[in-house]
Amino acid sequence: MQNAELREARDEVETQLGRYTDLYDFAPVGYYSIDEQSRILEVNLTGATLLGFERSRLVNRRLLAFVTPKSLTIFQTFLKKVFAGPEKQVCVVSLLNEQGGTFWADLQATSASSTTGAKKWCRVVVSDLTTLKQAEEALQHMESLATANRELKLEIVHREMAEAALKKGEAEARRMQEQLRHLSHQLLLTQEDERKRISRELHDEIVQTLVGINVHLASLTVKDSVDLEELRTKIAQTQRLVEKSVEIVHRFARELRPTVLDDLGLIPALQSFIKEFTKRTKIHVQFAASTEVEELDSTQRTVLYRVAQSALANVDKHAYARNVTVSIRKTESVICLEIHDDGKSFRVERVLMATRHKRLGLLGSRERVEMVGGKFSIESASKKGTTIRAEIPIKGTEASETPKPSRKTGGRGPK
């Protein structure tokens, strides 16, 4: 009976041993028992398969020999920590197999001792991370591709925006060229029209007046007897004709370029022009000016004079306004000319962009102002009238200067 019990116990032990051996050898991870020098004391079949060696050839070999150079420091630090305390240690290293290939492995280890306690060793569980690493690399590759795709899309958007901006710039350049051609063409036409007008007025007014003078002078020479009273009358008539001729010549000179602009400055020139404009058109003009305007050079003053002249001419021809305000003031480091009327409004862009109007008008004023580095703007709204503004910088003027008192005139023109 004892022998039978012993046989049963032996069979049970062998069965359990086979079961645990099967679990140990065919576990999905590698089991290694190593000492402090990383010498392999025991290894299961899975561990041997990971390294590509027979189990018998791995025993007494150092696991350190299968660690790639780039992971040596990590492995050695890991091994020191394992034998330094009872805590579980984890690391990821790259291992070599028999064929010279490498694979990433996850190492988890805890220290252990022999039954006698004389020799230290540890249990190391090794998991193959190759599939996980490949998945991570694939994911990183996909993320890189996604990032590259986003950057490519962004680059495409930037290029499309740049292309659109280039096309817009080309269109603007073509428009400016067309406007420049139109401006040059209209300038020639305006010059020719002005020559015709001057020629016609010279013929119709000055020539006729000079002919009248000549007739009066001739009538004085054909009579034998001289009547003193008649002579005085003829001389007086001739003097009036001479005065009329002088006045016509002066008017032509003022229209071409007023001498007062060069001799006295912009403010007197505008006062004179506005006075004549008010007398001729019966439009009420309020004029206010700051003396700082005379700090502008001759070219800049001429530009402002021509802008005001053109603006008032447009008011007379198109605006049907009753009241006009003309002001020149200093704002920081610029001189600002502003002409406001209460007449009918118009579409500013259509007028500035038009290429078929017969006069230079607003387009010419804008070109004049921009030519001296200034800014030109127009605001026109229904029931609010139109405001034309020209700003010209003062050379070498600080914005902090205190404005000087303004001159103001009212009524139907300056006094």
Coordinates of C-alpha atoms in Angstrom, one line a residue:
M1 CA 0.0 0.0 0.0
Q2 CA 2.8 2.3 0.8
N3 CA 4.4 1.6 -2.6
A4 CA 1.1 2.3 -4.3
E5 CA 0.8 5.6 -2.5
L6 CA 4.3 6.5 -3.4
R7 CA 3.7 5.6 -7.1
E8 CA 0.6 7.8 -7.0
A9 CA 2.4 10.7 -5.4
R10 CA 5.3 10.3 -7.9
D11 CA 2.8 10.3 -10.8
E12 CA 1.1 13.4 -9.5
V13 CA 4.4 15.2 -9.0
E14 CA 5.4 14.3 -12.6
T15 CA 2.1 15.4 -13.9
Q16 CA 2.4 18.8 -12.1
L17 CA 6.0 19.1 -13.1
G18 CA 5.1 18.5 -16.7
R19 CA 2.3 21.0 -16.4
Y20 CA 4.5 23.7 -14.9
T21 CA 7.3 22.9 -17.3
D22 CA 4.9 23.3 -20.2
L23 CA 3.8 26.7 -18.8
Y24 CA 7.4 27.8 -18.3
D25 CA 8.8 26.6 -21.6
F26 CA 6.0 27.7 -23.8
A27 CA 5.0 30.9 -22.2
P28 CA 4.4 33.8 -24.7
V29 CA 7.4 35.7 -23.1
G30 CA 11.0 34.7 -22.5
Y31 CA 12.1 33.8 -18.9
Y32 CA 15.7 34.3 -18.0
S33 CA 17.4 33.7 -14.7
I34 CA 20.7 35.6 -14.6
D35 CA 23.3 36.5 -12.0
E36 CA 24.9 39.9 -11.2
Q37 CA 27.3 39.4 -14.2
S38 CA 24.2 38.9 -16.5
R39 CA 25.2 35.2 -16.9
I40 CA 22.2 33.1 -18.0
L41 CA 21.5 30.4 -15.4
E42 CA 18.2 29.2 -16.8
V43 CA 16.1 30.1 -19.8
N44 CA 12.8 28.8 -21.2
L45 CA 12.2 27.8 -24.8
T46 CA 10.6 31.1 -25.8
G47 CA 13.6 33.0 -24.5
A48 CA 15.9 30.7 -26.5
T49 CA 13.8 31.2 -29.6
L50 CA 13.9 35.0 -29.2
L51 CA 17.7 34.9 -29.3
G52 CA 17.7 32.2 -32.0
F53 CA 19.9 29.8 -30.0
E54 CA 19.4 26.3 -28.5
R55 CA 18.7 26.5 -24.8
S56 CA 21.8 24.5 -24.0
R57 CA 24.0 27.0 -25.8
L58 CA 22.7 29.9 -23.9
V59 CA 23.3 28.6 -20.4
N60 CA 26.3 30.3 -18.8
R61 CA 26.5 32.9 -21.5
R62 CA 26.1 36.6 -20.6
L63 CA 22.8 38.2 -21.6
L64 CA 24.9 41.4 -21.9
A65 CA 26.5 39.9 -25.0
F66 CA 23.1 40.0 -26.8
V67 CA 22.5 43.7 -26.1
T68 CA 23.3 46.1 -29.0
P69 CA 25.9 48.8 -28.3
K70 CA 23.3 51.6 -28.3
S71 CA 21.5 49.9 -25.4
L72 CA 24.5 48.8 -23.3
T73 CA 24.3 51.8 -20.9
I74 CA 20.6 51.4 -20.4
F75 CA 20.9 47.6 -19.7
Q76 CA 23.8 48.0 -17.3
T77 CA 22.0 50.7 -15.3
F78 CA 18.9 48.5 -15.3
L79 CA 20.9 45.5 -14.0
K80 CA 22.4 47.6 -11.2
K81 CA 19.0 48.8 -10.0
V82 CA 17.6 45.2 -10.1
F83 CA 20.3 43.9 -7.7
A84 CA 20.2 47.1 -5.6
G85 CA 16.8 46.5 -4.2
P86 CA 13.6 44.4 -4.2
E87 CA 11.6 46.8 -6.4
K88 CA 10.6 45.7 -9.9
Q89 CA 12.6 47.4 -12.7
V90 CA 11.6 48.0 -16.3
C91 CA 13.5 49.0 -19.4
V92 CA 13.4 48.8 -23.2
V93 CA 16.6 47.7 -25.0
S94 CA 17.6 46.5 -28.4
L95 CA 18.8 42.8 -28.6
L96 CA 20.7 40.8 -31.1
N97 CA 19.7 37.3 -32.3
E98 CA 21.9 34.6 -33.8
Q99 CA 21.3 35.8 -37.4
G100 CA 22.6 39.3 -36.5
G101 CA 19.2 40.9 -36.6
T102 CA 18.0 43.2 -33.9
F103 CA 14.6 43.5 -32.2
W104 CA 13.2 45.7 -29.4
A105 CA 12.6 44.0 -26.1
D106 CA 10.8 45.0 -23.0
L107 CA 12.7 43.8 -19.9
Q108 CA 11.0 43.4 -16.4
A109 CA 13.1 42.0 -13.5
T110 CA 13.0 41.5 -9.8
S111 CA 16.0 40.3 -7.7
A112 CA 16.0 36.8 -6.0
S113 CA 18.3 34.7 -3.8
S114 CA 19.3 31.1 -3.7
T115 CA 18.1 29.0 -0.8
T116 CA 21.4 29.4 0.9
G117 CA 21.4 33.1 0.3
A118 CA 25.0 33.0 -0.9
K119 CA 24.4 33.9 -4.5
K120 CA 22.3 36.7 -5.9
W121 CA 20.3 36.2 -9.1
C122 CA 17.2 37.7 -10.7
R123 CA 14.3 36.7 -12.9
V124 CA 14.0 38.6 -16.2
V125 CA 10.9 38.6 -18.3
V126 CA 11.6 39.5 -21.9
S127 CA 8.8 40.6 -24.3
D128 CA 9.3 41.1 -28.0
L129 CA 8.2 44.7 -28.9
T130 CA 9.0 44.4 -32.6
T131 CA 5.4 44.4 -33.7
L132 CA 4.6 47.3 -31.3
K133 CA 7.6 49.2 -32.5
Q134 CA 6.7 48.6 -36.1
A135 CA 3.2 49.8 -35.3
E136 CA 4.6 52.9 -33.6
E137 CA 7.0 53.6 -36.5
A138 CA 4.1 53.1 -38.9
L139 CA 2.0 55.5 -36.8
Q140 CA 4.9 58.0 -36.7
H141 CA 5.3 57.6 -40.5
M142 CA 1.6 58.3 -40.9
E143 CA 1.7 61.3 -38.7
S144 CA 4.7 62.5 -40.6
L145 CA 2.8 62.0 -43.8
A146 CA -0.2 63.8 -42.3
T147 CA 2.0 66.7 -41.2
A148 CA 3.7 66.8 -44.6
N149 CA 0.2 66.7 -46.2
R150 CA -1.0 69.6 -44.0
E151 CA 2.2 71.6 -44.8
L152 CA 1.7 70.8 -48.5
K153 CA -1.9 72.0 -48.3
L154 CA -0.8 75.1 -46.5
E155 CA 1.9 75.7 -49.1
I156 CA -0.7 75.3 -51.8
V157 CA -3.0 77.8 -50.1
H158 CA -0.1 80.3 -49.7
R159 CA 0.8 79.8 -53.4
E160 CA -2.8 80.3 -54.4
M161 CA -2.9 83.5 -52.3
A162 CA 0.4 84.7 -53.7
E163 CA -0.9 83.9 -57.2
A164 CA -4.1 85.7 -56.5
A165 CA -2.2 88.7 -55.1
L166 CA 0.1 88.6 -58.2
K167 CA -2.9 88.5 -60.5
K168 CA -4.5 91.4 -58.5
G169 CA -1.2 93.3 -58.7
E170 CA -1.0 92.7 -62.4
A171 CA -4.6 93.8 -62.8
E172 CA -3.8 96.9 -60.7
A173 CA -0.7 97.6 -62.7
R174 CA -2.6 97.3 -66.0
R175 CA -5.3 99.6 -64.6
M176 CA -2.7 102.1 -63.5
Q177 CA -1.0 101.9 -66.9
E178 CA -4.3 102.5 -68.5
Q179 CA -5.1 105.3 -66.2
L180 CA -1.6 106.8 -66.9
R181 CA -2.2 106.5 -70.7
H182 CA -5.6 108.1 -70.2
L183 CA -4.1 110.9 -68.1
S184 CA -1.4 111.6 -70.6
H185 CA -4.0 111.6 -73.4
Q186 CA -6.4 113.9 -71.6
L187 CA -3.4 116.1 -70.7
L188 CA -2.6 116.6 -74.4
L189 CA -6.3 117.2 -75.2
T190 CA -6.6 119.7 -72.3
Q191 CA -3.5 121.5 -73.4
E192 CA -4.9 121.7 -77.0
D193 CA -8.3 122.8 -75.7
E194 CA -6.7 125.5 -73.6
R195 CA -4.7 126.7 -76.6
K196 CA -7.9 126.9 -78.6
R197 CA -9.6 128.8 -75.9
I198 CA -6.8 131.3 -75.4
S199 CA -6.5 131.7 -79.2
R200 CA -10.2 132.3 -79.5
E201 CA -10.4 134.8 -76.6
L202 CA -7.3 136.6 -77.9
H203 CA -8.9 136.9 -81.3
D204 CA -12.4 137.8 -80.0
E205 CA -11.4 140.2 -77.2
I206 CA -7.9 141.5 -77.4
V207 CA -7.7 141.7 -81.2
Q208 CA -11.0 143.5 -81.5
T209 CA -10.1 145.9 -78.7
L210 CA -6.7 146.7 -80.5
V211 CA -8.6 147.2 -83.8
G212 CA -10.9 149.6 -82.0
I213 CA -7.9 151.5 -80.6
N214 CA -6.4 151.6 -84.1
V215 CA -9.7 152.9 -85.5
H216 CA -9.9 155.7 -82.9
L217 CA -6.3 156.6 -83.5
A218 CA -6.8 156.6 -87.3
S219 CA -9.9 158.9 -87.0
L220 CA -7.7 161.5 -85.3
T221 CA -5.4 161.7 -88.3
V222 CA -7.9 162.1 -91.1
K223 CA -9.4 165.5 -89.9
D224 CA -7.8 168.8 -90.8
S225 CA -9.3 170.8 -88.0
V226 CA -9.1 169.7 -84.4
D227 CA -12.0 170.0 -82.0
L228 CA -10.5 170.0 -78.5
E229 CA -13.6 168.5 -76.9
E230 CA -14.0 165.8 -79.5
L231 CA -10.2 165.0 -79.2
R232 CA -10.6 164.6 -75.4
T233 CA -13.6 162.2 -76.0
K234 CA -11.6 160.2 -78.5
I235 CA -8.6 160.0 -76.2
A236 CA -10.8 158.9 -73.3
Q237 CA -12.4 156.2 -75.4
T238 CA -9.0 155.0 -76.5
Q239 CA -7.8 154.9 -72.9
R240 CA -10.8 152.8 -71.9
L241 CA -10.0 150.4 -74.7
V242 CA -6.4 150.2 -73.6
E243 CA -7.5 149.6 -69.9
K244 CA -9.8 146.8 -71.2
S245 CA -6.9 145.2 -73.1
V246 CA -4.7 145.3 -70.0
E247 CA -7.4 143.8 -67.9
I248 CA -7.9 141.0 -70.4
V249 CA -4.2 140.3 -70.5
H250 CA -4.1 140.3 -66.6
R251 CA -7.0 137.8 -66.5
F252 CA -5.3 135.5 -68.9
A253 CA -2.1 135.7 -66.8
R254 CA -4.1 134.9 -63.6
E255 CA -5.8 131.9 -65.2
L256 CA -2.4 130.5 -66.5
R257 CA -0.6 131.2 -63.2
P258 CA -1.5 133.9 -60.8
T259 CA 1.6 136.1 -60.0
V260 CA 0.2 136.7 -56.5
L261 CA 0.9 133.0 -55.7
D262 CA 4.6 133.5 -56.2
D263 CA 4.8 137.1 -54.9
L264 CA 2.5 136.9 -51.8
G265 CA 1.8 133.2 -51.2
L266 CA -1.0 130.7 -51.3
I267 CA -3.4 132.3 -48.9
P268 CA -3.7 135.7 -50.8
A269 CA -3.8 133.8 -54.1
L270 CA -6.8 131.7 -52.9
Q271 CA -8.5 134.7 -51.4
S272 CA -8.2 136.5 -54.7
F273 CA -9.5 133.5 -56.7
I274 CA -12.4 132.8 -54.2
K275 CA -13.4 136.5 -54.4
E276 CA -13.6 136.3 -58.2
F277 CA -15.3 132.9 -58.0
T278 CA -18.0 134.2 -55.6
K279 CA -18.6 137.3 -57.7
R280 CA -19.0 135.3 -60.9
T281 CA -21.0 132.3 -59.6
K282 CA -22.9 133.9 -56.6
I283 CA -22.0 130.7 -54.5
H284 CA -21.4 131.4 -50.8
V285 CA -17.8 130.5 -49.9
Q286 CA -16.4 130.3 -46.4
F287 CA -12.6 130.4 -46.3
A288 CA -10.3 129.7 -43.3
A289 CA -6.5 129.4 -43.5
S290 CA -3.6 128.8 -41.1
T291 CA -0.4 130.7 -41.7
E292 CA 1.6 127.4 -41.5
V293 CA 0.6 126.7 -45.1
E294 CA 3.3 129.1 -46.2
E295 CA 5.9 126.6 -44.9
L296 CA 5.3 124.5 -48.0
D297 CA 7.6 125.0 -50.9
S298 CA 6.5 126.6 -54.2
T299 CA 5.6 123.3 -55.9
Q300 CA 3.5 122.1 -53.0
R301 CA 1.6 125.5 -52.7
T302 CA 0.9 125.3 -56.5
V303 CA -0.5 121.8 -56.1
L304 CA -2.9 123.0 -53.3
Y305 CA -3.9 126.0 -55.4
R306 CA -4.7 123.8 -58.4
V307 CA -6.7 121.3 -56.3
A308 CA -8.8 124.1 -54.9
Q309 CA -9.2 125.7 -58.3
S310 CA -10.3 122.4 -59.8
A311 CA -12.7 121.5 -56.9
L312 CA -14.5 124.9 -57.1
A313 CA -14.7 124.5 -60.9
N314 CA -16.5 121.2 -60.3
V315 CA -18.8 122.7 -57.7
D316 CA -19.8 125.4 -60.2
K317 CA -20.3 122.9 -63.1
H318 CA -21.8 119.8 -61.4
A319 CA -22.7 120.2 -57.7
Y320 CA -25.5 122.8 -57.8
A321 CA -24.3 123.8 -54.3
R322 CA -25.3 126.9 -52.4
N323 CA -22.5 126.8 -49.8
V324 CA -18.9 125.9 -49.9
T325 CA -16.3 125.7 -47.1
V326 CA -12.6 125.9 -48.0
S327 CA -10.1 125.4 -45.1
I328 CA -6.4 125.0 -44.9
R329 CA -5.0 123.9 -41.5
K330 CA -1.9 122.2 -40.1
T331 CA -2.4 118.7 -38.6
E332 CA 0.7 117.3 -36.9
S333 CA 3.3 117.4 -39.7
V334 CA 1.0 117.9 -42.7
I335 CA -1.0 120.7 -44.3
C336 CA -4.6 119.7 -45.0
L337 CA -6.7 121.4 -47.6
E338 CA -10.4 120.6 -47.3
I339 CA -13.2 121.7 -49.7
H340 CA -16.8 120.8 -48.6
D341 CA -20.0 121.6 -50.6
D342 CA -23.6 120.9 -49.9
G343 CA -24.4 120.0 -53.4
K344 CA -25.4 116.7 -55.0
S345 CA -23.3 113.6 -54.4
F346 CA -21.7 111.2 -56.9
R347 CA -20.1 107.8 -57.0
V348 CA -16.4 108.5 -56.2
E349 CA -15.0 105.2 -57.5
R350 CA -16.8 105.4 -60.8
V351 CA -15.4 108.9 -61.4
L352 CA -11.9 108.1 -60.3
M353 CA -11.8 104.8 -62.3
A354 CA -13.5 106.3 -65.4
T355 CA -11.4 106.4 -68.6
R356 CA -13.8 108.3 -70.9
H357 CA -14.4 111.6 -69.2
K358 CA -13.0 114.6 -71.2
R359 CA -11.3 116.5 -68.4
L360 CA -8.6 115.7 -66.0
G361 CA -10.7 116.9 -63.0
L362 CA -10.4 114.7 -59.8
L363 CA -8.0 112.3 -61.4
G364 CA -5.6 115.1 -62.2
S365 CA -5.9 116.5 -58.7
R366 CA -5.1 113.1 -57.2
E367 CA -2.0 112.8 -59.5
R368 CA -0.8 116.3 -58.5
V369 CA -1.1 115.5 -54.8
E370 CA 0.6 112.1 -55.0
M371 CA 3.3 113.6 -57.1
V372 CA 4.5 115.7 -54.1
G373 CA 4.1 112.7 -51.6
G374 CA 0.7 113.7 -50.3
K375 CA -2.6 111.9 -49.9
F376 CA -5.9 112.7 -51.8
S377 CA -9.3 111.5 -50.8
I378 CA -13.0 112.2 -51.6
E379 CA -16.1 111.5 -49.6
S380 CA -19.5 112.0 -51.2
A381 CA -22.8 111.0 -49.7
S382 CA -26.5 111.8 -50.5
K383 CA -27.8 114.8 -48.5
K384 CA -24.3 115.4 -47.1
G385 CA -22.5 116.8 -50.1
T386 CA -18.9 116.2 -51.1
T387 CA -15.7 116.7 -49.3
I388 CA -12.3 116.8 -51.1
R389 CA -9.3 116.5 -48.9
A390 CA -5.6 116.9 -49.8
E391 CA -2.8 116.3 -47.3
I392 CA 0.8 117.3 -48.0
P393 CA 3.7 116.7 -45.6
I394 CA 5.8 119.6 -44.4
K395 CA 9.5 119.0 -44.8
G396 CA 11.4 119.1 -41.5
T397 CA 8.4 119.9 -39.4
E398 CA 7.8 118.3 -36.0
A399 CA 4.3 117.2 -35.2
S400 CA 4.5 118.8 -31.7
E401 CA 4.6 122.4 -33.0
T402 CA 1.9 124.6 -31.7
P403 CA -0.5 125.8 -34.4
K404 CA -0.6 129.5 -35.2
P405 CA -3.9 131.5 -35.2
S406 CA -6.0 131.1 -38.3
R407 CA -7.3 133.7 -40.7
K408 CA -11.1 133.5 -41.3
T409 CA -13.3 135.2 -43.8
G410 CA -17.0 134.7 -44.4
G411 CA -19.9 135.8 -46.5
R412 CA -19.7 135.7 -50.2
G413 CA -16.0 135.4 -50.4
P414 CA -12.9 136.8 -48.6
K415 CA -12.6 140.4 -47.9

